[in-house]
């Protein structure tokens, strides 16, 4: 398969069947050397999910490889098409299970765009706060497992320690630690509890010095730099041709972050920087993501100050044809009771048409394309999964590298296989 991009180089990506053909027809060359085909995964712990890699090796060097995906296929997109728009939100959590609120956000954003539905400012601000907590949560898992893959075990424990704090916050807010399903079309599922903001403030104060600790252990560590600097280099042209996004793209020197270039939820009103690398190697991808955690703290603090000034403002649209009325209103309003009944038995009906929305998830540009036929269930839903697209860079950056480098390369891409297969 050849990936084409206008004015950018053609990059050939082998398929698993091509690698299998090498195994079947493998013969020694004129020097008597013979390559070996190795199946890495899908049960291998360092493939960061149920991923199989068909790898052709010459000694310890990777000749070529092909990702073999689909072992975690859940049929989420087709299942969504059998449910109402609101009932489908719970399925989006289970794609990128490290960033469930990002999945919620892009799905409801596409529907809101289709329906031209406004969202209250307080709900938009809370969304930004939760999206940045989600980004930190996801990056902590990436950092801990990436470090563990390269034998830095202490960092894994420290990163999980801080992540538990975030999961406690999610549990306080939604009752769930991972599959939160908190966003709704037009706003949020319910209001934040009274102790939510003070708890988040405590976490942000506690967390920022911890990022310095992570860097103290890794950034100038000689072994870490030897394993990551100059390894897995992707230049800017190749990164664009491969369709990379997120830190994988920015580490190659391309300043592209949808929060800045195509802002949503009011991101254009927040002050923050977009970390951009130069070398496009594992080390720069690491530095970009670590710095992103600091920037997320900066954004979250701005959002908290805004939420404090919006006390009493709505957390969801007051359009009763989209969001159910409060229970207190149902007790005296027959119209509200009818809205409640219709929304939970049938669901709302967007107009016929289609819409695409995209946001900056922890892994890059996640997009959602929704097609409506005017019924309460979507006719078609498709997600642009950044993990799926970023993963195609692996054969390109692994070619000629050591087998030992392959583990570090996978971790630096930061794929989530639930999102790849969905």
PDB file of C-alpha atoms in Angstrom, residues 87-395:
ATOM      1  CA  UNK A  87     -27.624   6.501  24.126  1.00  0.00           C
ATOM      2  CA  UNK A  88     -24.594   6.201  21.829  1.00  0.00           C
ATOM      3  CA  UNK A  89     -22.437   8.470  23.985  1.00  0.00           C
ATOM      4  CA  UNK A  90     -21.527   5.577  26.298  1.00  0.00           C
ATOM      5  CA  UNK A  91     -19.973   3.743  23.348  1.00  0.00           C
ATOM      6  CA  UNK A  92     -17.566   6.555  22.513  1.00  0.00           C
ATOM      7  CA  UNK A  93     -15.818   6.190  25.893  1.00  0.00           C
ATOM      8  CA  UNK A  94     -14.696   2.738  24.875  1.00  0.00           C
ATOM      9  CA  UNK A  95     -12.689   3.734  21.803  1.00  0.00           C
ATOM     10  CA  UNK A  96      -9.742   5.641  23.254  1.00  0.00           C
ATOM     11  CA  UNK A  97     -10.286   4.399  26.788  1.00  0.00           C
ATOM     12  CA  UNK A  98      -7.514   6.665  28.118  1.00  0.00           C
ATOM     13  CA  UNK A  99      -9.292   9.804  26.859  1.00  0.00           C
ATOM     14  CA  UNK A 100     -13.034   9.067  27.141  1.00  0.00           C
ATOM     15  CA  UNK A 101     -14.064  12.705  27.491  1.00  0.00           C
ATOM     16  CA  UNK A 102     -12.234  13.600  24.284  1.00  0.00           C
ATOM     17  CA  UNK A 103     -14.304  10.936  22.529  1.00  0.00           C
ATOM     18  CA  UNK A 104     -17.490  12.318  24.105  1.00  0.00           C
ATOM     19  CA  UNK A 105     -16.547  15.815  23.041  1.00  0.00           C
ATOM     20  CA  UNK A 106     -15.907  15.145  19.356  1.00  0.00           C
ATOM     21  CA  UNK A 107     -19.108  13.097  19.038  1.00  0.00           C
ATOM     22  CA  UNK A 108     -21.405  15.679  20.641  1.00  0.00           C
ATOM     23  CA  UNK A 109     -19.597  18.493  18.797  1.00  0.00           C
ATOM     24  CA  UNK A 110     -20.447  16.888  15.450  1.00  0.00           C
ATOM     25  CA  UNK A 111     -24.114  16.550  16.446  1.00  0.00           C
ATOM     26  CA  UNK A 112     -24.240  20.129  17.750  1.00  0.00           C
ATOM     27  CA  UNK A 113     -22.782  21.312  14.453  1.00  0.00           C
ATOM     28  CA  UNK A 114     -25.373  19.290  12.550  1.00  0.00           C
ATOM     29  CA  UNK A 115     -28.209  20.731  14.635  1.00  0.00           C
ATOM     30  CA  UNK A 116     -26.689  24.228  14.947  1.00  0.00           C
ATOM     31  CA  UNK A 117     -27.160  23.836  18.679  1.00  0.00           C
ATOM     32  CA  UNK A 118     -25.643  26.440  20.974  1.00  0.00           C
ATOM     33  CA  UNK A 119     -23.909  25.399  24.210  1.00  0.00           C
ATOM     34  CA  UNK A 120     -23.960  27.583  27.357  1.00  0.00           C
ATOM     35  CA  UNK A 121     -20.669  29.315  28.136  1.00  0.00           C
ATOM     36  CA  UNK A 122     -20.341  27.618  31.527  1.00  0.00           C
ATOM     37  CA  UNK A 123     -20.720  24.199  29.918  1.00  0.00           C
ATOM     38  CA  UNK A 124     -18.069  25.119  27.333  1.00  0.00           C
ATOM     39  CA  UNK A 125     -15.686  26.200  30.078  1.00  0.00           C
ATOM     40  CA  UNK A 126     -16.235  23.023  32.096  1.00  0.00           C
ATOM     41  CA  UNK A 127     -15.645  20.998  28.942  1.00  0.00           C
ATOM     42  CA  UNK A 128     -12.266  22.706  28.464  1.00  0.00           C
ATOM     43  CA  UNK A 129     -11.329  21.980  32.085  1.00  0.00           C
ATOM     44  CA  UNK A 130     -12.285  18.310  31.764  1.00  0.00           C
ATOM     45  CA  UNK A 131     -10.569  17.915  28.394  1.00  0.00           C
ATOM     46  CA  UNK A 132      -7.295  19.173  29.856  1.00  0.00           C
ATOM     47  CA  UNK A 133      -7.581  16.865  32.879  1.00  0.00           C
ATOM     48  CA  UNK A 134      -8.185  14.069  30.374  1.00  0.00           C
ATOM     49  CA  UNK A 135      -5.060  15.086  28.456  1.00  0.00           C
ATOM     50  CA  UNK A 136      -2.961  14.934  31.618  1.00  0.00           C
ATOM     51  CA  UNK A 137      -4.524  11.577  32.548  1.00  0.00           C
ATOM     52  CA  UNK A 138      -3.678  10.104  29.151  1.00  0.00           C
ATOM     53  CA  UNK A 139      -0.150  11.511  29.043  1.00  0.00           C
ATOM     54  CA  UNK A 140       0.559  10.054  32.483  1.00  0.00           C
ATOM     55  CA  UNK A 141      -0.275   6.570  31.231  1.00  0.00           C
ATOM     56  CA  UNK A 142       1.876   7.170  28.150  1.00  0.00           C
ATOM     57  CA  UNK A 143       4.809   8.470  30.228  1.00  0.00           C
ATOM     58  CA  UNK A 144       4.669   5.660  32.781  1.00  0.00           C
ATOM     59  CA  UNK A 145       4.440   2.859  30.232  1.00  0.00           C
ATOM     60  CA  UNK A 146       6.992   4.456  27.890  1.00  0.00           C
ATOM     61  CA  UNK A 147       9.471   4.711  30.751  1.00  0.00           C
ATOM     62  CA  UNK A 148       8.691   1.156  31.846  1.00  0.00           C
ATOM     63  CA  UNK A 149       9.386  -0.123  28.326  1.00  0.00           C
ATOM     64  CA  UNK A 150      12.881   1.356  28.632  1.00  0.00           C
ATOM     65  CA  UNK A 151      13.416  -0.061  32.162  1.00  0.00           C
ATOM     66  CA  UNK A 152      12.706   3.168  34.104  1.00  0.00           C
ATOM     67  CA  UNK A 153      10.331   1.457  36.511  1.00  0.00           C
ATOM     68  CA  UNK A 154      10.123   4.219  39.143  1.00  0.00           C
ATOM     69  CA  UNK A 155       8.561   6.690  36.691  1.00  0.00           C
ATOM     70  CA  UNK A 156       5.715   4.254  36.040  1.00  0.00           C
ATOM     71  CA  UNK A 157       4.778   4.151  39.721  1.00  0.00           C
ATOM     72  CA  UNK A 158       5.004   7.934  40.073  1.00  0.00           C
ATOM     73  CA  UNK A 159       2.869   8.581  36.978  1.00  0.00           C
ATOM     74  CA  UNK A 160       0.203   6.119  38.133  1.00  0.00           C
ATOM     75  CA  UNK A 161       0.191   7.802  41.547  1.00  0.00           C
ATOM     76  CA  UNK A 162      -0.814  11.159  40.028  1.00  0.00           C
ATOM     77  CA  UNK A 163      -3.248   9.522  37.604  1.00  0.00           C
ATOM     78  CA  UNK A 164      -5.160   8.025  40.537  1.00  0.00           C
ATOM     79  CA  UNK A 165      -5.831  11.552  41.744  1.00  0.00           C
ATOM     80  CA  UNK A 166      -7.430  12.441  38.392  1.00  0.00           C
ATOM     81  CA  UNK A 167      -9.496   9.244  38.344  1.00  0.00           C
ATOM     82  CA  UNK A 168     -10.751  10.127  41.835  1.00  0.00           C
ATOM     83  CA  UNK A 169     -11.888  13.494  40.442  1.00  0.00           C
ATOM     84  CA  UNK A 170     -13.689  11.787  37.551  1.00  0.00           C
ATOM     85  CA  UNK A 171     -15.360   9.402  39.985  1.00  0.00           C
ATOM     86  CA  UNK A 172     -16.496  12.303  42.157  1.00  0.00           C
ATOM     87  CA  UNK A 173     -18.022  13.994  39.123  1.00  0.00           C
ATOM     88  CA  UNK A 174     -19.514  11.088  37.162  1.00  0.00           C
ATOM     89  CA  UNK A 175     -19.512   8.028  39.417  1.00  0.00           C
ATOM     90  CA  UNK A 176     -17.090   6.279  37.030  1.00  0.00           C
ATOM     91  CA  UNK A 177     -13.312   6.356  36.941  1.00  0.00           C
ATOM     92  CA  UNK A 178     -12.786   5.655  33.234  1.00  0.00           C
ATOM     93  CA  UNK A 179     -16.001   5.325  31.204  1.00  0.00           C
ATOM     94  CA  UNK A 180     -17.398   8.665  32.310  1.00  0.00           C
ATOM     95  CA  UNK A 181     -20.013   9.387  29.561  1.00  0.00           C
ATOM     96  CA  UNK A 182     -20.410  12.897  30.995  1.00  0.00           C
ATOM     97  CA  UNK A 183     -20.817  15.117  27.928  1.00  0.00           C
ATOM     98  CA  UNK A 184     -24.222  15.628  26.330  1.00  0.00           C
ATOM     99  CA  UNK A 185     -25.482  17.318  23.197  1.00  0.00           C
ATOM    100  CA  UNK A 186     -25.966  20.916  24.322  1.00  0.00           C
ATOM    101  CA  UNK A 187     -23.787  20.711  27.428  1.00  0.00           C
ATOM    102  CA  UNK A 188     -23.139  18.261  30.253  1.00  0.00           C
ATOM    103  CA  UNK A 189     -25.085  15.461  31.906  1.00  0.00           C
ATOM    104  CA  UNK A 190     -25.436  17.204  35.276  1.00  0.00           C
ATOM    105  CA  UNK A 191     -23.873  20.001  37.294  1.00  0.00           C
ATOM    106  CA  UNK A 192     -20.551  19.740  39.112  1.00  0.00           C
ATOM    107  CA  UNK A 193     -20.608  18.982  42.865  1.00  0.00           C
ATOM    108  CA  UNK A 194     -19.686  21.736  45.338  1.00  0.00           C
ATOM    109  CA  UNK A 195     -16.264  20.277  46.167  1.00  0.00           C
ATOM    110  CA  UNK A 196     -15.242  19.646  42.544  1.00  0.00           C
ATOM    111  CA  UNK A 197     -13.410  22.925  41.894  1.00  0.00           C
ATOM    112  CA  UNK A 198     -11.449  22.925  45.211  1.00  0.00           C
ATOM    113  CA  UNK A 199     -10.409  19.313  44.576  1.00  0.00           C
ATOM    114  CA  UNK A 200      -9.172  20.107  41.059  1.00  0.00           C
ATOM    115  CA  UNK A 201      -7.268  23.136  42.387  1.00  0.00           C
ATOM    116  CA  UNK A 202      -5.566  20.942  44.993  1.00  0.00           C
ATOM    117  CA  UNK A 203      -4.576  18.472  42.288  1.00  0.00           C
ATOM    118  CA  UNK A 204      -3.118  21.136  39.987  1.00  0.00           C
ATOM    119  CA  UNK A 205      -1.073  22.599  42.851  1.00  0.00           C
ATOM    120  CA  UNK A 206       0.177  19.131  43.763  1.00  0.00           C
ATOM    121  CA  UNK A 207       0.807  17.988  40.196  1.00  0.00           C
ATOM    122  CA  UNK A 208       3.028  20.661  38.649  1.00  0.00           C
ATOM    123  CA  UNK A 209       6.083  19.935  40.867  1.00  0.00           C
ATOM    124  CA  UNK A 210       5.649  16.234  40.049  1.00  0.00           C
ATOM    125  CA  UNK A 211       6.264  16.959  36.354  1.00  0.00           C
ATOM    126  CA  UNK A 212       9.629  18.407  37.378  1.00  0.00           C
ATOM    127  CA  UNK A 213      10.342  15.147  39.209  1.00  0.00           C
ATOM    128  CA  UNK A 214       9.605  13.121  36.087  1.00  0.00           C
ATOM    129  CA  UNK A 215      12.003  15.292  34.119  1.00  0.00           C
ATOM    130  CA  UNK A 216      14.664  15.041  36.813  1.00  0.00           C
ATOM    131  CA  UNK A 217      14.566  11.282  36.345  1.00  0.00           C
ATOM    132  CA  UNK A 218      14.484  11.186  32.534  1.00  0.00           C
ATOM    133  CA  UNK A 219      15.246  14.352  30.558  1.00  0.00           C
ATOM    134  CA  UNK A 220      19.002  14.469  31.200  1.00  0.00           C
ATOM    135  CA  UNK A 221      19.378  10.808  32.020  1.00  0.00           C
ATOM    136  CA  UNK A 222      22.236   9.466  29.876  1.00  0.00           C
ATOM    137  CA  UNK A 223      20.617   6.071  29.290  1.00  0.00           C
ATOM    138  CA  UNK A 224      17.273   7.663  28.393  1.00  0.00           C
ATOM    139  CA  UNK A 225      18.911  10.010  25.893  1.00  0.00           C
ATOM    140  CA  UNK A 226      20.918   7.174  24.322  1.00  0.00           C
ATOM    141  CA  UNK A 227      17.713   5.176  23.769  1.00  0.00           C
ATOM    142  CA  UNK A 228      15.643   8.088  22.440  1.00  0.00           C
ATOM    143  CA  UNK A 229      17.807  10.774  20.781  1.00  0.00           C
ATOM    144  CA  UNK A 230      18.166  10.323  17.033  1.00  0.00           C
ATOM    145  CA  UNK A 231      15.958   7.208  17.073  1.00  0.00           C
ATOM    146  CA  UNK A 232      12.749   7.007  15.055  1.00  0.00           C
ATOM    147  CA  UNK A 233      13.247  10.290  13.230  1.00  0.00           C
ATOM    148  CA  UNK A 234      10.353  11.590  11.109  1.00  0.00           C
ATOM    149  CA  UNK A 235      10.985  14.809   9.193  1.00  0.00           C
ATOM    150  CA  UNK A 236       8.214  17.357   8.686  1.00  0.00           C
ATOM    151  CA  UNK A 237       7.458  16.365   5.083  1.00  0.00           C
ATOM    152  CA  UNK A 238       7.153  12.672   5.945  1.00  0.00           C
ATOM    153  CA  UNK A 239       5.061  13.450   9.019  1.00  0.00           C
ATOM    154  CA  UNK A 240       2.564  15.370   6.893  1.00  0.00           C
ATOM    155  CA  UNK A 241       2.581  12.721   4.156  1.00  0.00           C
ATOM    156  CA  UNK A 242       1.822  10.047   6.757  1.00  0.00           C
ATOM    157  CA  UNK A 243      -1.069  12.093   8.172  1.00  0.00           C
ATOM    158  CA  UNK A 244       0.451  12.310  11.644  1.00  0.00           C
ATOM    159  CA  UNK A 245      -1.139  14.589  14.207  1.00  0.00           C
ATOM    160  CA  UNK A 246      -0.711  15.520  17.838  1.00  0.00           C
ATOM    161  CA  UNK A 247       2.703  15.367  19.490  1.00  0.00           C
ATOM    162  CA  UNK A 248       3.901  12.967  16.781  1.00  0.00           C
ATOM    163  CA  UNK A 249       3.483  15.760  14.216  1.00  0.00           C
ATOM    164  CA  UNK A 250       4.599  18.670  16.379  1.00  0.00           C
ATOM    165  CA  UNK A 251       7.810  16.873  17.411  1.00  0.00           C
ATOM    166  CA  UNK A 252       8.799  17.024  13.730  1.00  0.00           C
ATOM    167  CA  UNK A 253       8.596  20.811  13.764  1.00  0.00           C
ATOM    168  CA  UNK A 254       5.052  21.271  12.418  1.00  0.00           C
ATOM    169  CA  UNK A 255       3.141  23.751  14.563  1.00  0.00           C
ATOM    170  CA  UNK A 256      -0.371  22.320  14.253  1.00  0.00           C
ATOM    171  CA  UNK A 257      -2.726  22.053  17.202  1.00  0.00           C
ATOM    172  CA  UNK A 258      -6.483  22.224  16.601  1.00  0.00           C
ATOM    173  CA  UNK A 259      -6.966  24.153  19.826  1.00  0.00           C
ATOM    174  CA  UNK A 260      -5.090  26.992  18.091  1.00  0.00           C
ATOM    175  CA  UNK A 261      -5.616  26.398  14.364  1.00  0.00           C
ATOM    176  CA  UNK A 262      -9.306  25.363  14.445  1.00  0.00           C
ATOM    177  CA  UNK A 263     -10.418  26.355  17.971  1.00  0.00           C
ATOM    178  CA  UNK A 264     -13.527  24.940  19.635  1.00  0.00           C
ATOM    179  CA  UNK A 265     -15.198  25.404  23.039  1.00  0.00           C
ATOM    180  CA  UNK A 266     -13.631  28.847  23.316  1.00  0.00           C
ATOM    181  CA  UNK A 267     -10.003  27.664  23.268  1.00  0.00           C
ATOM    182  CA  UNK A 268      -9.087  30.788  21.309  1.00  0.00           C
ATOM    183  CA  UNK A 269      -9.699  32.807  24.498  1.00  0.00           C
ATOM    184  CA  UNK A 270      -7.153  30.882  26.599  1.00  0.00           C
ATOM    185  CA  UNK A 271      -3.480  31.736  26.949  1.00  0.00           C
ATOM    186  CA  UNK A 272      -1.207  28.745  26.337  1.00  0.00           C
ATOM    187  CA  UNK A 273       1.720  27.658  24.207  1.00  0.00           C
ATOM    188  CA  UNK A 274       1.946  24.739  21.801  1.00  0.00           C
ATOM    189  CA  UNK A 275       5.165  22.749  22.376  1.00  0.00           C
ATOM    190  CA  UNK A 276       6.963  22.086  19.070  1.00  0.00           C
ATOM    191  CA  UNK A 277      10.073  19.979  18.569  1.00  0.00           C
ATOM    192  CA  UNK A 278      12.698  19.966  15.840  1.00  0.00           C
ATOM    193  CA  UNK A 279      14.395  16.586  15.507  1.00  0.00           C
ATOM    194  CA  UNK A 280      11.238  14.472  15.131  1.00  0.00           C
ATOM    195  CA  UNK A 281      12.767  11.650  17.191  1.00  0.00           C
ATOM    196  CA  UNK A 282      11.556   9.737  20.240  1.00  0.00           C
ATOM    197  CA  UNK A 283      13.181  12.285  22.549  1.00  0.00           C
ATOM    198  CA  UNK A 284      11.359  15.242  21.013  1.00  0.00           C
ATOM    199  CA  UNK A 285       8.049  13.380  21.148  1.00  0.00           C
ATOM    200  CA  UNK A 286       8.726  12.812  24.838  1.00  0.00           C
ATOM    201  CA  UNK A 287       9.601  16.475  25.449  1.00  0.00           C
ATOM    202  CA  UNK A 288       6.489  17.709  23.609  1.00  0.00           C
ATOM    203  CA  UNK A 289       4.105  15.566  25.657  1.00  0.00           C
ATOM    204  CA  UNK A 290       5.732  16.429  28.973  1.00  0.00           C
ATOM    205  CA  UNK A 291       5.501  20.131  28.172  1.00  0.00           C
ATOM    206  CA  UNK A 292       1.874  19.645  27.089  1.00  0.00           C
ATOM    207  CA  UNK A 293       1.057  18.526  30.629  1.00  0.00           C
ATOM    208  CA  UNK A 294       2.377  21.833  31.950  1.00  0.00           C
ATOM    209  CA  UNK A 295       0.337  23.745  29.384  1.00  0.00           C
ATOM    210  CA  UNK A 296      -2.770  21.743  30.340  1.00  0.00           C
ATOM    211  CA  UNK A 297      -2.321  22.888  33.938  1.00  0.00           C
ATOM    212  CA  UNK A 298      -2.132  26.474  32.684  1.00  0.00           C
ATOM    213  CA  UNK A 299      -5.375  26.091  30.687  1.00  0.00           C
ATOM    214  CA  UNK A 300      -7.150  24.290  33.541  1.00  0.00           C
ATOM    215  CA  UNK A 301      -6.348  27.087  35.981  1.00  0.00           C
ATOM    216  CA  UNK A 302      -7.772  29.697  33.603  1.00  0.00           C
ATOM    217  CA  UNK A 303     -10.917  27.597  33.183  1.00  0.00           C
ATOM    218  CA  UNK A 304     -11.338  27.281  36.955  1.00  0.00           C
ATOM    219  CA  UNK A 305     -11.221  31.055  37.412  1.00  0.00           C
ATOM    220  CA  UNK A 306     -13.911  31.440  34.764  1.00  0.00           C
ATOM    221  CA  UNK A 307     -16.142  28.767  36.302  1.00  0.00           C
ATOM    222  CA  UNK A 308     -15.973  30.554  39.653  1.00  0.00           C
ATOM    223  CA  UNK A 309     -17.408  33.662  38.021  1.00  0.00           C
ATOM    224  CA  UNK A 310     -20.229  31.705  36.340  1.00  0.00           C
ATOM    225  CA  UNK A 311     -21.923  30.325  39.447  1.00  0.00           C
ATOM    226  CA  UNK A 312     -25.584  29.611  38.817  1.00  0.00           C
ATOM    227  CA  UNK A 313     -25.306  29.697  35.040  1.00  0.00           C
ATOM    228  CA  UNK A 314     -26.689  26.688  33.123  1.00  0.00           C
ATOM    229  CA  UNK A 315     -24.570  23.599  32.466  1.00  0.00           C
ATOM    230  CA  UNK A 316     -26.742  22.429  29.557  1.00  0.00           C
ATOM    231  CA  UNK A 317     -28.937  24.007  26.900  1.00  0.00           C
ATOM    232  CA  UNK A 318     -32.444  25.040  27.843  1.00  0.00           C
ATOM    233  CA  UNK A 319     -33.744  23.762  24.500  1.00  0.00           C
ATOM    234  CA  UNK A 320     -36.218  21.168  25.803  1.00  0.00           C
ATOM    235  CA  UNK A 321     -36.273  19.377  22.451  1.00  0.00           C
ATOM    236  CA  UNK A 322     -32.608  18.478  22.946  1.00  0.00           C
ATOM    237  CA  UNK A 323     -31.969  18.296  26.700  1.00  0.00           C
ATOM    238  CA  UNK A 324     -34.534  16.889  29.148  1.00  0.00           C
ATOM    239  CA  UNK A 325     -36.129  19.384  31.539  1.00  0.00           C
ATOM    240  CA  UNK A 326     -35.234  19.221  35.252  1.00  0.00           C
ATOM    241  CA  UNK A 327     -37.414  16.960  37.362  1.00  0.00           C
ATOM    242  CA  UNK A 328     -38.756  19.900  39.362  1.00  0.00           C
ATOM    243  CA  UNK A 329     -40.154  21.388  36.151  1.00  0.00           C
ATOM    244  CA  UNK A 330     -41.951  18.171  35.244  1.00  0.00           C
ATOM    245  CA  UNK A 331     -44.090  18.349  38.380  1.00  0.00           C
ATOM    246  CA  UNK A 332     -46.030  21.413  37.194  1.00  0.00           C
ATOM    247  CA  UNK A 333     -45.545  21.561  33.393  1.00  0.00           C
ATOM    248  CA  UNK A 334     -47.340  19.113  31.120  1.00  0.00           C
ATOM    249  CA  UNK A 335     -45.232  20.352  28.184  1.00  0.00           C
ATOM    250  CA  UNK A 336     -42.041  19.496  30.077  1.00  0.00           C
ATOM    251  CA  UNK A 337     -43.411  16.065  30.903  1.00  0.00           C
ATOM    252  CA  UNK A 338     -44.095  15.452  27.207  1.00  0.00           C
ATOM    253  CA  UNK A 339     -40.565  16.566  26.300  1.00  0.00           C
ATOM    254  CA  UNK A 340     -39.140  14.228  28.945  1.00  0.00           C
ATOM    255  CA  UNK A 341     -41.197  11.303  27.664  1.00  0.00           C
ATOM    256  CA  UNK A 342     -40.353  11.922  23.994  1.00  0.00           C
ATOM    257  CA  UNK A 343     -36.629  12.395  24.617  1.00  0.00           C
ATOM    258  CA  UNK A 344     -36.232   9.165  26.588  1.00  0.00           C
ATOM    259  CA  UNK A 345     -38.513   6.995  24.482  1.00  0.00           C
ATOM    260  CA  UNK A 346     -37.573   8.293  21.015  1.00  0.00           C
ATOM    261  CA  UNK A 347     -34.763  10.828  21.257  1.00  0.00           C
ATOM    262  CA  UNK A 348     -34.309  14.090  19.371  1.00  0.00           C
ATOM    263  CA  UNK A 349     -34.334  14.258  15.577  1.00  0.00           C
ATOM    264  CA  UNK A 350     -31.559  16.257  13.892  1.00  0.00           C
ATOM    265  CA  UNK A 351     -32.317  17.583  10.406  1.00  0.00           C
ATOM    266  CA  UNK A 352     -31.231  15.595   7.370  1.00  0.00           C
ATOM    267  CA  UNK A 353     -27.618  16.318   6.499  1.00  0.00           C
ATOM    268  CA  UNK A 354     -24.068  15.648   7.620  1.00  0.00           C
ATOM    269  CA  UNK A 355     -21.424  17.306   9.767  1.00  0.00           C
ATOM    270  CA  UNK A 356     -17.775  16.760  10.664  1.00  0.00           C
ATOM    271  CA  UNK A 357     -16.132  17.992  13.850  1.00  0.00           C
ATOM    272  CA  UNK A 358     -12.548  17.563  14.991  1.00  0.00           C
ATOM    273  CA  UNK A 359     -10.724  18.282  18.249  1.00  0.00           C
ATOM    274  CA  UNK A 360      -7.188  17.877  19.603  1.00  0.00           C
ATOM    275  CA  UNK A 361      -7.205  14.672  21.635  1.00  0.00           C
ATOM    276  CA  UNK A 362      -4.119  13.525  23.600  1.00  0.00           C
ATOM    277  CA  UNK A 363      -3.165  11.435  20.555  1.00  0.00           C
ATOM    278  CA  UNK A 364      -3.841  14.061  17.892  1.00  0.00           C
ATOM    279  CA  UNK A 365      -6.739  15.037  15.650  1.00  0.00           C
ATOM    280  CA  UNK A 366      -9.793  12.942  16.414  1.00  0.00           C
ATOM    281  CA  UNK A 367     -12.713  13.645  14.122  1.00  0.00           C
ATOM    282  CA  UNK A 368     -16.322  12.520  13.955  1.00  0.00           C
ATOM    283  CA  UNK A 369     -18.459  12.442  10.807  1.00  0.00           C
ATOM    284  CA  UNK A 370     -22.201  12.116  11.394  1.00  0.00           C
ATOM    285  CA  UNK A 371     -24.892  11.660   8.742  1.00  0.00           C
ATOM    286  CA  UNK A 372     -28.537  12.160   9.706  1.00  0.00           C
ATOM    287  CA  UNK A 373     -31.581  10.950   7.793  1.00  0.00           C
ATOM    288  CA  UNK A 374     -33.940  12.903  10.046  1.00  0.00           C
ATOM    289  CA  UNK A 375     -34.659  10.003  12.425  1.00  0.00           C
ATOM    290  CA  UNK A 376     -33.645   9.702  16.112  1.00  0.00           C
ATOM    291  CA  UNK A 377     -30.772   7.371  15.147  1.00  0.00           C
ATOM    292  CA  UNK A 378     -27.737   8.382  13.070  1.00  0.00           C
ATOM    293  CA  UNK A 379     -27.649   6.943   9.562  1.00  0.00           C
ATOM    294  CA  UNK A 380     -23.845   6.855   9.543  1.00  0.00           C
ATOM    295  CA  UNK A 381     -21.102   7.603  12.085  1.00  0.00           C
ATOM    296  CA  UNK A 382     -17.389   7.419  11.373  1.00  0.00           C
ATOM    297  CA  UNK A 383     -14.437   8.496  13.506  1.00  0.00           C
ATOM    298  CA  UNK A 384     -11.047   9.707  12.349  1.00  0.00           C
ATOM    299  CA  UNK A 385      -8.961   7.869  14.930  1.00  0.00           C
ATOM    300  CA  UNK A 386      -5.496   9.431  15.373  1.00  0.00           C
ATOM    301  CA  UNK A 387      -4.043   6.204  16.808  1.00  0.00           C
ATOM    302  CA  UNK A 388      -5.002   4.336  13.627  1.00  0.00           C
ATOM    303  CA  UNK A 389      -3.369   6.913  11.360  1.00  0.00           C
ATOM    304  CA  UNK A 390      -0.310   7.527  13.558  1.00  0.00           C
ATOM    305  CA  UNK A 391       0.371   3.800  13.681  1.00  0.00           C
ATOM    306  CA  UNK A 392       1.136   3.707   9.962  1.00  0.00           C
ATOM    307  CA  UNK A 393       4.325   5.671  10.699  1.00  0.00           C
ATOM    308  CA  UNK A 394       5.775   2.688  12.587  1.00  0.00           C
ATOM    309  CA  UNK A 395       7.028   0.749   9.517  1.00  0.00           C
TER     310      UNK A 395
END
